[in-house]
PDB file of N, CA and C in Angstrom:
ATOM      1  N   MET F  17      -4.238  -8.748  -8.248  1.00 48.00           N
ATOM      2  CA  MET F  17      -4.686  -7.937  -7.135  1.00 48.00           C
ATOM      3  C   MET F  17      -5.867  -7.114  -7.624  1.00 48.00           C
ATOM      4  N   SER F  18      -6.982  -7.239  -6.955  1.00 50.00           N
ATOM      5  CA  SER F  18      -8.167  -6.574  -7.463  1.00 50.00           C
ATOM      6  C   SER F  18      -8.481  -5.267  -6.751  1.00 50.00           C
ATOM      7  N   ASP F  19      -8.561  -5.268  -5.445  1.00 68.00           N
ATOM      8  CA  ASP F  19      -8.954  -4.074  -4.709  1.00 68.00           C
ATOM      9  C   ASP F  19      -7.830  -3.590  -3.814  1.00 68.00           C
ATOM     10  N   ILE F  20      -7.674  -2.274  -3.783  1.00 88.00           N
ATOM     11  CA  ILE F  20      -6.686  -1.664  -2.901  1.00 88.00           C
ATOM     12  C   ILE F  20      -7.361  -0.487  -2.225  1.00 88.00           C
ATOM     13  N   ALA F  21      -7.338  -0.484  -0.901  1.00 90.00           N
ATOM     14  CA  ALA F  21      -7.886   0.638  -0.147  1.00 90.00           C
ATOM     15  C   ALA F  21      -6.753   1.294   0.618  1.00 90.00           C
ATOM     16  N   LEU F  22      -6.848   2.604   0.753  1.00 92.00           N
ATOM     17  CA  LEU F  22      -5.853   3.388   1.483  1.00 92.00           C
ATOM     18  C   LEU F  22      -6.562   4.110   2.612  1.00 92.00           C
ATOM     19  N   GLU F  23      -6.027   3.978   3.827  1.00 90.00           N
ATOM     20  CA  GLU F  23      -6.545   4.713   4.971  1.00 90.00           C
ATOM     21  C   GLU F  23      -5.479   5.685   5.439  1.00 90.00           C
ATOM     22  N   GLY F  24      -5.884   6.924   5.602  1.00 85.00           N
ATOM     23  CA  GLY F  24      -5.005   7.959   6.123  1.00 85.00           C
ATOM     24  C   GLY F  24      -5.804   8.877   7.015  1.00 85.00           C
ATOM     25  N   SER F  25      -5.229  10.007   7.354  1.00 82.00           N
ATOM     26  CA  SER F  25      -5.909  10.938   8.244  1.00 82.00           C
ATOM     27  C   SER F  25      -7.195  11.490   7.643  1.00 82.00           C
ATOM     28  N   SER F  26      -7.314  11.454   6.315  1.00 79.00           N
ATOM     29  CA  SER F  26      -8.512  11.987   5.662  1.00 79.00           C
ATOM     30  C   SER F  26      -9.555  10.911   5.366  1.00 79.00           C
ATOM     31  N   GLY F  27      -9.365   9.699   5.864  1.00 84.00           N
ATOM     32  CA  GLY F  27     -10.349   8.642   5.672  1.00 84.00           C
ATOM     33  C   GLY F  27      -9.865   7.524   4.765  1.00 84.00           C
ATOM     34  N   ARG F  28     -10.822   6.694   4.333  1.00 88.00           N
ATOM     35  CA  ARG F  28     -10.507   5.517   3.507  1.00 88.00           C
ATOM     36  C   ARG F  28     -11.008   5.738   2.089  1.00 88.00           C
ATOM     37  N   ARG F  29     -10.184   5.344   1.106  1.00 89.00           N
ATOM     38  CA  ARG F  29     -10.582   5.468  -0.304  1.00 89.00           C
ATOM     39  C   ARG F  29      -9.925   4.366  -1.114  1.00 89.00           C
ATOM     40  N   GLN F  30     -10.535   4.053  -2.252  1.00 90.00           N
ATOM     41  CA  GLN F  30      -9.962   3.096  -3.201  1.00 90.00           C
ATOM     42  C   GLN F  30      -8.879   3.817  -4.002  1.00 90.00           C
ATOM     43  N   VAL F  31      -7.754   3.136  -4.240  1.00 92.00           N
ATOM     44  CA  VAL F  31      -6.643   3.730  -4.980  1.00 92.00           C
ATOM     45  C   VAL F  31      -6.048   2.708  -5.936  1.00 92.00           C
ATOM     46  N   ARG F  32      -5.206   3.216  -6.834  1.00 93.00           N
ATOM     47  CA  ARG F  32      -4.381   2.367  -7.701  1.00 93.00           C
ATOM     48  C   ARG F  32      -2.950   2.499  -7.227  1.00 93.00           C
ATOM     49  N   ILE F  33      -2.221   1.384  -7.299  1.00 94.00           N
ATOM     50  CA  ILE F  33      -0.798   1.428  -6.944  1.00 94.00           C
ATOM     51  C   ILE F  33       0.030   0.885  -8.100  1.00 94.00           C
ATOM     52  N   SER F  34       1.320   1.209  -8.067  1.00 92.00           N
ATOM     53  CA  SER F  34       2.266   0.655  -9.029  1.00 92.00           C
ATOM     54  C   SER F  34       3.596   0.472  -8.317  1.00 92.00           C
ATOM     55  N   ASP F  35       4.529  -0.149  -9.006  1.00 93.00           N
ATOM     56  CA  ASP F  35       5.874  -0.380  -8.451  1.00 93.00           C
ATOM     57  C   ASP F  35       5.835  -1.054  -7.078  1.00 93.00           C
ATOM     58  N   LEU F  36       4.992  -2.064  -6.933  1.00 94.00           N
ATOM     59  CA  LEU F  36       4.872  -2.792  -5.667  1.00 94.00           C
ATOM     60  C   LEU F  36       6.114  -3.640  -5.435  1.00 94.00           C
ATOM     61  N   SER F  37       6.671  -3.525  -4.234  1.00 95.00           N
ATOM     62  CA  SER F  37       7.815  -4.343  -3.832  1.00 95.00           C
ATOM     63  C   SER F  37       7.708  -4.605  -2.328  1.00 95.00           C
ATOM     64  N   LEU F  38       8.654  -5.362  -1.790  1.00 95.00           N
ATOM     65  CA  LEU F  38       8.660  -5.603  -0.349  1.00 95.00           C
ATOM     66  C   LEU F  38       8.943  -4.325   0.434  1.00 95.00           C
ATOM     67  N   GLY F  39       9.513  -3.316  -0.217  1.00 96.00           N
ATOM     68  CA  GLY F  39       9.822  -2.061   0.459  1.00 96.00           C
ATOM     69  C   GLY F  39       8.669  -1.088   0.499  1.00 96.00           C
ATOM     70  N   GLY F  40       7.758  -1.184  -0.486  1.00 97.00           N
ATOM     71  CA  GLY F  40       6.645  -0.242  -0.533  1.00 97.00           C
ATOM     72  C   GLY F  40       6.036  -0.197  -1.916  1.00 97.00           C
ATOM     73  N   CYS F  41       5.437   0.946  -2.258  1.00 96.00           N
ATOM     74  CA  CYS F  41       4.780   1.092  -3.549  1.00 96.00           C
ATOM     75  C   CYS F  41       4.549   2.566  -3.848  1.00 96.00           C
ATOM     76  N   PHE F  42       4.089   2.817  -5.071  1.00 96.00           N
ATOM     77  CA  PHE F  42       3.678   4.160  -5.463  1.00 96.00           C
ATOM     78  C   PHE F  42       2.162   4.175  -5.502  1.00 96.00           C
ATOM     79  N   VAL F  43       1.551   5.197  -4.892  1.00 94.00           N
ATOM     80  CA  VAL F  43       0.097   5.338  -4.875  1.00 94.00           C
ATOM     81  C   VAL F  43      -0.284   6.472  -5.814  1.00 94.00           C
ATOM     82  N   ASP F  44      -1.105   6.150  -6.827  1.00 92.00           N
ATOM     83  CA  ASP F  44      -1.632   7.171  -7.743  1.00 92.00           C
ATOM     84  C   ASP F  44      -2.759   7.894  -7.030  1.00 92.00           C
ATOM     85  N   SER F  45      -2.546   9.175  -6.716  1.00 86.00           N
ATOM     86  CA  SER F  45      -3.568   9.905  -5.973  1.00 86.00           C
ATOM     87  C   SER F  45      -3.370  11.405  -6.129  1.00 86.00           C
ATOM     88  N   ILE F  46      -4.470  12.118  -6.323  1.00 82.00           N
ATOM     89  CA  ILE F  46      -4.390  13.572  -6.341  1.00 82.00           C
ATOM     90  C   ILE F  46      -4.725  14.138  -4.964  1.00 82.00           C
ATOM     91  N   SER F  47      -5.101  13.268  -4.032  1.00 79.00           N
ATOM     92  CA  SER F  47      -5.426  13.701  -2.674  1.00 79.00           C
ATOM     93  C   SER F  47      -4.179  14.189  -1.951  1.00 79.00           C
ATOM     94  N   ALA F  48      -4.393  15.102  -1.032  1.00 78.00           N
ATOM     95  CA  ALA F  48      -3.277  15.697  -0.287  1.00 78.00           C
ATOM     96  C   ALA F  48      -2.848  14.791   0.867  1.00 78.00           C
ATOM     97  N   PHE F  49      -1.618  14.377   0.822  1.00 87.00           N
ATOM     98  CA  PHE F  49      -1.002  13.642   1.916  1.00 87.00           C
ATOM     99  C   PHE F  49       0.287  14.356   2.260  1.00 87.00           C
ATOM    100  N   SER F  50       0.768  14.146   3.464  1.00 91.00           N
ATOM    101  CA  SER F  50       1.995  14.800   3.909  1.00 91.00           C
ATOM    102  C   SER F  50       3.116  13.782   4.038  1.00 91.00           C
ATOM    103  N   GLU F  51       4.319  14.195   3.713  1.00 94.00           N
ATOM    104  CA  GLU F  51       5.472  13.328   3.905  1.00 94.00           C
ATOM    105  C   GLU F  51       5.559  12.951   5.376  1.00 94.00           C
ATOM    106  N   GLY F  52       5.770  11.668   5.647  1.00 95.00           N
ATOM    107  CA  GLY F  52       5.845  11.167   7.016  1.00 95.00           C
ATOM    108  C   GLY F  52       4.516  10.736   7.600  1.00 95.00           C
ATOM    109  N   GLU F  53       3.412  10.979   6.880  1.00 94.00           N
ATOM    110  CA  GLU F  53       2.077  10.608   7.370  1.00 94.00           C
ATOM    111  C   GLU F  53       1.940   9.088   7.426  1.00 94.00           C
ATOM    112  N   ASP F  54       1.353   8.601   8.515  1.00 95.00           N
ATOM    113  CA  ASP F  54       1.064   7.171   8.648  1.00 95.00           C
ATOM    114  C   ASP F  54      -0.143   6.827   7.795  1.00 95.00           C
ATOM    115  N   VAL F  55      -0.046   5.723   7.053  1.00 96.00           N
ATOM    116  CA  VAL F  55      -1.149   5.245   6.230  1.00 96.00           C
ATOM    117  C   VAL F  55      -1.261   3.738   6.383  1.00 96.00           C
ATOM    118  N   LYS F  56      -2.411   3.214   5.985  1.00 96.00           N
ATOM    119  CA  LYS F  56      -2.622   1.769   5.912  1.00 96.00           C
ATOM    120  C   LYS F  56      -3.084   1.455   4.508  1.00 96.00           C
ATOM    121  N   LEU F  57      -2.491   0.437   3.920  1.00 95.00           N
ATOM    122  CA  LEU F  57      -2.943  -0.077   2.626  1.00 95.00           C
ATOM    123  C   LEU F  57      -3.571  -1.436   2.872  1.00 95.00           C
ATOM    124  N   ILE F  58      -4.760  -1.633   2.348  1.00 94.00           N
ATOM    125  CA  ILE F  58      -5.438  -2.914   2.450  1.00 94.00           C
ATOM    126  C   ILE F  58      -5.448  -3.519   1.052  1.00 94.00           C
ATOM    127  N   LEU F  59      -4.676  -4.586   0.872  1.00 94.00           N
ATOM    128  CA  LEU F  59      -4.544  -5.245  -0.424  1.00 94.00           C
ATOM    129  C   LEU F  59      -5.387  -6.505  -0.449  1.00 94.00           C
ATOM    130  N   THR F  60      -6.024  -6.760  -1.578  1.00 88.00           N
ATOM    131  CA  THR F  60      -6.810  -7.968  -1.775  1.00 88.00           C
ATOM    132  C   THR F  60      -6.219  -8.726  -2.953  1.00 88.00           C
ATOM    133  N   ASP F  61      -5.887  -9.998  -2.729  1.00 85.00           N
ATOM    134  CA  ASP F  61      -5.305 -10.781  -3.818  1.00 85.00           C
ATOM    135  C   ASP F  61      -6.391 -11.392  -4.688  1.00 85.00           C
ATOM    136  N   SER F  62      -5.987 -12.112  -5.710  1.00 83.00           N
ATOM    137  CA  SER F  62      -6.938 -12.685  -6.669  1.00 83.00           C
ATOM    138  C   SER F  62      -7.835 -13.757  -6.047  1.00 83.00           C
ATOM    139  N   ALA F  63      -7.418 -14.307  -4.914  1.00 87.00           N
ATOM    140  CA  ALA F  63      -8.234 -15.303  -4.221  1.00 87.00           C
ATOM    141  C   ALA F  63      -9.211 -14.659  -3.241  1.00 87.00           C
ATOM    142  N   GLY F  64      -9.164 -13.319  -3.130  1.00 88.00           N
ATOM    143  CA  GLY F  64     -10.071 -12.615  -2.238  1.00 88.00           C
ATOM    144  C   GLY F  64      -9.558 -12.425  -0.827  1.00 88.00           C
ATOM    145  N   ARG F  65      -8.309 -12.843  -0.583  1.00 90.00           N
ATOM    146  CA  ARG F  65      -7.722 -12.644   0.744  1.00 90.00           C
ATOM    147  C   ARG F  65      -7.333 -11.182   0.903  1.00 90.00           C
ATOM    148  N   GLU F  66      -7.684 -10.600   2.040  1.00 91.00           N
ATOM    149  CA  GLU F  66      -7.388  -9.199   2.319  1.00 91.00           C
ATOM    150  C   GLU F  66      -6.353  -9.105   3.430  1.00 91.00           C
ATOM    151  N   THR F  67      -5.329  -8.273   3.222  1.00 94.00           N
ATOM    152  CA  THR F  67      -4.288  -8.083   4.227  1.00 94.00           C
ATOM    153  C   THR F  67      -3.972  -6.601   4.340  1.00 94.00           C
ATOM    154  N   GLU F  68      -3.803  -6.152   5.581  1.00 95.00           N
ATOM    155  CA  GLU F  68      -3.527  -4.748   5.857  1.00 95.00           C
ATOM    156  C   GLU F  68      -2.027  -4.535   6.075  1.00 95.00           C
ATOM    157  N   PHE F  69      -1.505  -3.462   5.480  1.00 97.00           N
ATOM    158  CA  PHE F  69      -0.099  -3.107   5.599  1.00 97.00           C
ATOM    159  C   PHE F  69       0.036  -1.711   6.173  1.00 97.00           C
ATOM    160  N   ALA F  70       0.880  -1.566   7.176  1.00 97.00           N
ATOM    161  CA  ALA F  70       1.176  -0.247   7.735  1.00 97.00           C
ATOM    162  C   ALA F  70       2.291   0.377   6.912  1.00 97.00           C
ATOM    163  N   GLY F  71       2.186   1.684   6.699  1.00 97.00           N
ATOM    164  CA  GLY F  71       3.205   2.378   5.932  1.00 97.00           C
ATOM    165  C   GLY F  71       3.309   3.836   6.318  1.00 97.00           C
ATOM    166  N   LYS F  72       4.303   4.477   5.739  1.00 97.00           N
ATOM    167  CA  LYS F  72       4.509   5.918   5.903  1.00 97.00           C
ATOM    168  C   LYS F  72       4.691   6.522   4.524  1.00 97.00           C
ATOM    169  N   VAL F  73       4.144   7.717   4.340  1.00 96.00           N
ATOM    170  CA  VAL F  73       4.374   8.436   3.096  1.00 96.00           C
ATOM    171  C   VAL F  73       5.846   8.828   3.080  1.00 96.00           C
ATOM    172  N   ALA F  74       6.595   8.283   2.121  1.00 97.00           N
ATOM    173  CA  ALA F  74       8.043   8.493   2.063  1.00 97.00           C
ATOM    174  C   ALA F  74       8.422   9.707   1.229  1.00 97.00           C
ATOM    175  N   TRP F  75       7.648   9.974   0.168  1.00 95.00           N
ATOM    176  CA  TRP F  75       7.927  11.113  -0.713  1.00 95.00           C
ATOM    177  C   TRP F  75       6.686  11.465  -1.514  1.00 95.00           C
ATOM    178  N   LEU F  76       6.634  12.693  -1.971  1.00 94.00           N
ATOM    179  CA  LEU F  76       5.486  13.197  -2.726  1.00 94.00           C
ATOM    180  C   LEU F  76       5.885  13.440  -4.177  1.00 94.00           C
ATOM    181  N   ALA F  77       4.939  13.209  -5.097  1.00 92.00           N
ATOM    182  CA  ALA F  77       5.186  13.431  -6.518  1.00 92.00           C
ATOM    183  C   ALA F  77       4.180  14.447  -7.053  1.00 92.00           C
ATOM    184  N   GLY F  78       4.308  15.668  -6.606  1.00 83.00           N
ATOM    185  CA  GLY F  78       3.567  16.828  -7.086  1.00 83.00           C
ATOM    186  C   GLY F  78       2.203  16.627  -7.704  1.00 83.00           C
ATOM    187  N   GLY F  79       1.221  16.244  -6.924  1.00 82.00           N
ATOM    188  CA  GLY F  79      -0.145  16.171  -7.409  1.00 82.00           C
ATOM    189  C   GLY F  79      -0.527  14.918  -8.177  1.00 82.00           C
ATOM    190  N   VAL F  80       0.418  13.990  -8.378  1.00 92.00           N
ATOM    191  CA  VAL F  80       0.080  12.752  -9.096  1.00 92.00           C
ATOM    192  C   VAL F  80       0.149  11.524  -8.203  1.00 92.00           C
ATOM    193  N   GLY F  81       0.719  11.659  -7.023  1.00 93.00           N
ATOM    194  CA  GLY F  81       0.801  10.522  -6.122  1.00 93.00           C
ATOM    195  C   GLY F  81       1.918  10.666  -5.114  1.00 93.00           C
ATOM    196  N   PHE F  82       2.236   9.534  -4.495  1.00 95.00           N
ATOM    197  CA  PHE F  82       3.269   9.535  -3.464  1.00 95.00           C
ATOM    198  C   PHE F  82       3.793   8.124  -3.245  1.00 95.00           C
ATOM    199  N   GLY F  83       4.998   8.062  -2.705  1.00 96.00           N
ATOM    200  CA  GLY F  83       5.604   6.783  -2.369  1.00 96.00           C
ATOM    201  C   GLY F  83       5.282   6.396  -0.943  1.00 96.00           C
ATOM    202  N   VAL F  84       4.985   5.123  -0.735  1.00 97.00           N
ATOM    203  CA  VAL F  84       4.725   4.593   0.601  1.00 97.00           C
ATOM    204  C   VAL F  84       5.797   3.575   0.936  1.00 97.00           C
ATOM    205  N   LYS F  85       6.373   3.718   2.112  1.00 98.00           N
ATOM    206  CA  LYS F  85       7.342   2.738   2.613  1.00 98.00           C
ATOM    207  C   LYS F  85       6.613   1.871   3.629  1.00 98.00           C
ATOM    208  N   PHE F  86       6.633   0.539   3.409  1.00 97.00           N
ATOM    209  CA  PHE F  86       6.004  -0.369   4.363  1.00 97.00           C
ATOM    210  C   PHE F  86       6.828  -0.409   5.639  1.00 97.00           C
ATOM    211  N   VAL F  87       6.144  -0.517   6.774  1.00 96.00           N
ATOM    212  CA  VAL F  87       6.808  -0.638   8.068  1.00 96.00           C
ATOM    213  C   VAL F  87       6.282  -1.888   8.765  1.00 96.00           C
ATOM    214  N   GLU F  88       7.100  -2.465   9.603  1.00 88.00           N
ATOM    215  CA  GLU F  88       6.710  -3.617  10.421  1.00 88.00           C
ATOM    216  C   GLU F  88       6.234  -4.815   9.606  1.00 88.00           C
ATOM    217  N   LEU F  89       6.984  -5.168   8.554  1.00 94.00           N
ATOM    218  CA  LEU F  89       6.617  -6.342   7.750  1.00 94.00           C
ATOM    219  C   LEU F  89       7.102  -7.615   8.434  1.00 94.00           C
ATOM    220  N   ASP F  90       6.170  -8.501   8.748  1.00 96.00           N
ATOM    221  CA  ASP F  90       6.547  -9.804   9.274  1.00 96.00           C
ATOM    222  C   ASP F  90       6.509 -10.826   8.129  1.00 96.00           C
ATOM    223  N   GLU F  91       6.823 -12.059   8.428  1.00 97.00           N
ATOM    224  CA  GLU F  91       6.896 -13.080   7.375  1.00 97.00           C
ATOM    225  C   GLU F  91       5.569 -13.295   6.644  1.00 97.00           C
ATOM    226  N   PRO F  92       4.422 -13.366   7.351  1.00 95.00           N
ATOM    227  CA  PRO F  92       3.162 -13.526   6.612  1.00 95.00           C
ATOM    228  C   PRO F  92       2.894 -12.370   5.638  1.00 95.00           C
ATOM    229  N   HIS F  93       3.236 -11.144   6.025  1.00 95.00           N
ATOM    230  CA  HIS F  93       3.069  -9.999   5.125  1.00 95.00           C
ATOM    231  C   HIS F  93       3.997 -10.124   3.911  1.00 95.00           C
ATOM    232  N   LYS F  94       5.237 -10.521   4.153  1.00 95.00           N
ATOM    233  CA  LYS F  94       6.191 -10.704   3.051  1.00 95.00           C
ATOM    234  C   LYS F  94       5.717 -11.793   2.100  1.00 95.00           C
ATOM    235  N   ASP F  95       5.210 -12.898   2.663  1.00 94.00           N
ATOM    236  CA  ASP F  95       4.707 -14.002   1.831  1.00 94.00           C
ATOM    237  C   ASP F  95       3.528 -13.536   0.961  1.00 94.00           C
ATOM    238  N   PHE F  96       2.617 -12.753   1.567  1.00 94.00           N
ATOM    239  CA  PHE F  96       1.473 -12.235   0.818  1.00 94.00           C
ATOM    240  C   PHE F  96       1.935 -11.347  -0.317  1.00 94.00           C
ATOM    241  N   LEU F  97       2.857 -10.422  -0.026  1.00 94.00           N
ATOM    242  CA  LEU F  97       3.385  -9.534  -1.082  1.00 94.00           C
ATOM    243  C   LEU F  97       4.076 -10.319  -2.180  1.00 94.00           C
ATOM    244  N   ASN F  98       4.901 -11.283  -1.792  1.00 93.00           N
ATOM    245  CA  ASN F  98       5.607 -12.096  -2.803  1.00 93.00           C
ATOM    246  C   ASN F  98       4.628 -12.827  -3.701  1.00 93.00           C
ATOM    247  N   SER F  99       3.513 -13.307  -3.146  1.00 90.00           N
ATOM    248  CA  SER F  99       2.540 -14.022  -3.973  1.00 90.00           C
ATOM    249  C   SER F  99       1.893 -13.071  -4.988  1.00 90.00           C
ATOM    250  N   ILE F 100       1.685 -11.819  -4.612  1.00 90.00           N
ATOM    251  CA  ILE F 100       1.112 -10.830  -5.531  1.00 90.00           C
ATOM    252  C   ILE F 100       2.145 -10.420  -6.580  1.00 90.00           C
ATOM    253  N   ILE F 101       3.364 -10.178  -6.146  1.00 88.00           N
ATOM    254  CA  ILE F 101       4.420  -9.737  -7.064  1.00 88.00           C
ATOM    255  C   ILE F 101       4.709 -10.808  -8.112  1.00 88.00           C
ATOM    256  N   GLU F 102       4.708 -12.061  -7.693  1.00 85.00           N
ATOM    257  CA  GLU F 102       5.007 -13.161  -8.622  1.00 85.00           C
ATOM    258  C   GLU F 102       3.918 -13.364  -9.668  1.00 85.00           C
ATOM    259  N   ASN F 103       2.697 -12.942  -9.357  1.00 77.00           N
ATOM    260  CA  ASN F 103       1.595 -13.094 -10.306  1.00 77.00           C
ATOM    261  C   ASN F 103       1.565 -11.859 -11.151  1.00 77.00           C
TER     262      ASN F 103
END
Protein backbone atom coordinates (compact mmCIF):
# COMPACT_ATOMS: atom_id res chain seq x y z
CA MET A 1 0.00 0.00 0.00
CA SER A 2 1.65 3.19 -1.09
CA ASP A 3 -0.61 6.20 -0.53
CA ILE A 4 -3.20 6.82 2.14
CA ALA A 5 -5.30 9.96 2.29
CA LEU A 6 -7.64 10.93 5.11
CA GLU A 7 -10.59 13.27 4.67
CA GLY A 8 -12.31 14.77 7.67
CA SER A 9 -13.95 18.01 8.69
CA SER A 10 -10.57 19.76 8.55
CA GLY A 11 -9.80 18.72 4.96
CA ARG A 12 -7.70 16.08 3.19
CA ARG A 13 -4.17 15.04 4.18
CA GLN A 14 -1.71 12.20 3.65
CA VAL A 15 -1.39 9.90 6.68
CA ARG A 16 0.24 6.69 7.86
CA ILE A 17 -1.86 3.84 9.20
CA SER A 18 -1.14 0.66 11.14
CA ASP A 19 -3.07 -2.32 12.47
CA LEU A 20 -5.20 -2.52 9.31
CA SER A 21 -8.02 -5.06 9.50
CA LEU A 22 -11.53 -5.52 8.13
CA GLY A 23 -12.79 -3.66 11.21
CA GLY A 24 -10.66 -0.55 10.83
CA CYS A 25 -7.17 0.79 11.49
CA PHE A 26 -5.03 3.10 13.57
CA VAL A 27 -4.17 6.48 12.03
CA ASP A 28 -0.89 8.11 13.09
CA SER A 29 -1.79 11.78 13.38
CA ILE A 30 -1.19 14.74 15.65
CA SER A 31 -4.15 16.54 14.06
CA ALA A 32 -7.23 17.12 16.19
CA PHE A 33 -10.11 14.79 15.49
CA SER A 34 -13.15 14.11 17.65
CA GLU A 35 -14.49 10.76 18.75
CA GLY A 36 -17.46 9.89 16.53
CA GLU A 37 -16.29 12.15 13.67
CA ASP A 38 -17.01 10.84 10.18
CA VAL A 39 -13.89 10.34 8.07
CA LYS A 40 -12.96 8.87 4.71
CA LEU A 41 -9.78 6.91 4.08
CA ILE A 42 -8.59 6.60 0.50
CA LEU A 43 -6.27 3.61 0.17
CA THR A 44 -4.09 2.90 -2.85
CA ASP A 45 -2.76 -0.61 -3.39
CA SER A 46 0.54 -1.60 -5.00
CA ALA A 47 -1.16 -1.84 -8.40
CA GLY A 48 -2.30 1.79 -8.15
CA ARG A 49 -5.97 1.01 -7.54
CA GLU A 50 -7.60 3.58 -5.26
CA THR A 51 -10.59 2.78 -3.05
CA GLU A 52 -12.45 5.00 -0.60
CA PHE A 53 -13.59 3.74 2.81
CA ALA A 54 -16.10 5.43 5.09
CA GLY A 55 -15.28 5.36 8.78
CA LYS A 56 -15.83 6.89 12.18
CA VAL A 57 -13.23 7.93 14.72
CA ALA A 58 -13.73 5.21 17.34
CA TRP A 59 -11.18 6.31 19.96
CA LEU A 60 -8.40 8.82 20.52
CA ALA A 61 -4.80 8.13 21.57
CA GLY A 62 -3.69 11.39 23.20
CA GLY A 63 -1.92 13.36 20.49
CA VAL A 64 -0.41 10.40 18.61
CA GLY A 65 -3.39 9.21 16.60
CA PHE A 66 -6.79 7.61 16.68
CA GLY A 67 -8.67 4.45 15.82
CA VAL A 68 -11.02 4.37 12.84
CA LYS A 69 -13.87 1.90 12.56
CA PHE A 70 -14.90 1.16 8.97
CA VAL A 71 -18.62 1.46 8.23
CA GLU A 72 -20.69 0.14 5.34
CA LEU A 73 -18.16 -2.40 4.04
CA ASP A 74 -19.48 -4.30 1.05
CA GLU A 75 -17.82 -7.31 -0.59
CA PRO A 76 -15.64 -5.30 -3.03
CA HIS A 77 -14.29 -3.24 -0.10
CA LYS A 78 -13.60 -6.40 1.92
CA ASP A 79 -11.84 -8.00 -1.07
CA PHE A 80 -9.67 -4.89 -1.52
CA LEU A 81 -8.72 -4.86 2.18
CA ASN A 82 -7.97 -8.59 2.18
CA SER A 83 -5.66 -8.16 -0.81
CA ILE A 84 -3.71 -5.45 1.06
CA ILE A 85 -3.63 -7.35 4.35
CA GLU A 86 -2.37 -10.52 2.66
CA ASN A 87 0.52 -8.64 1.05
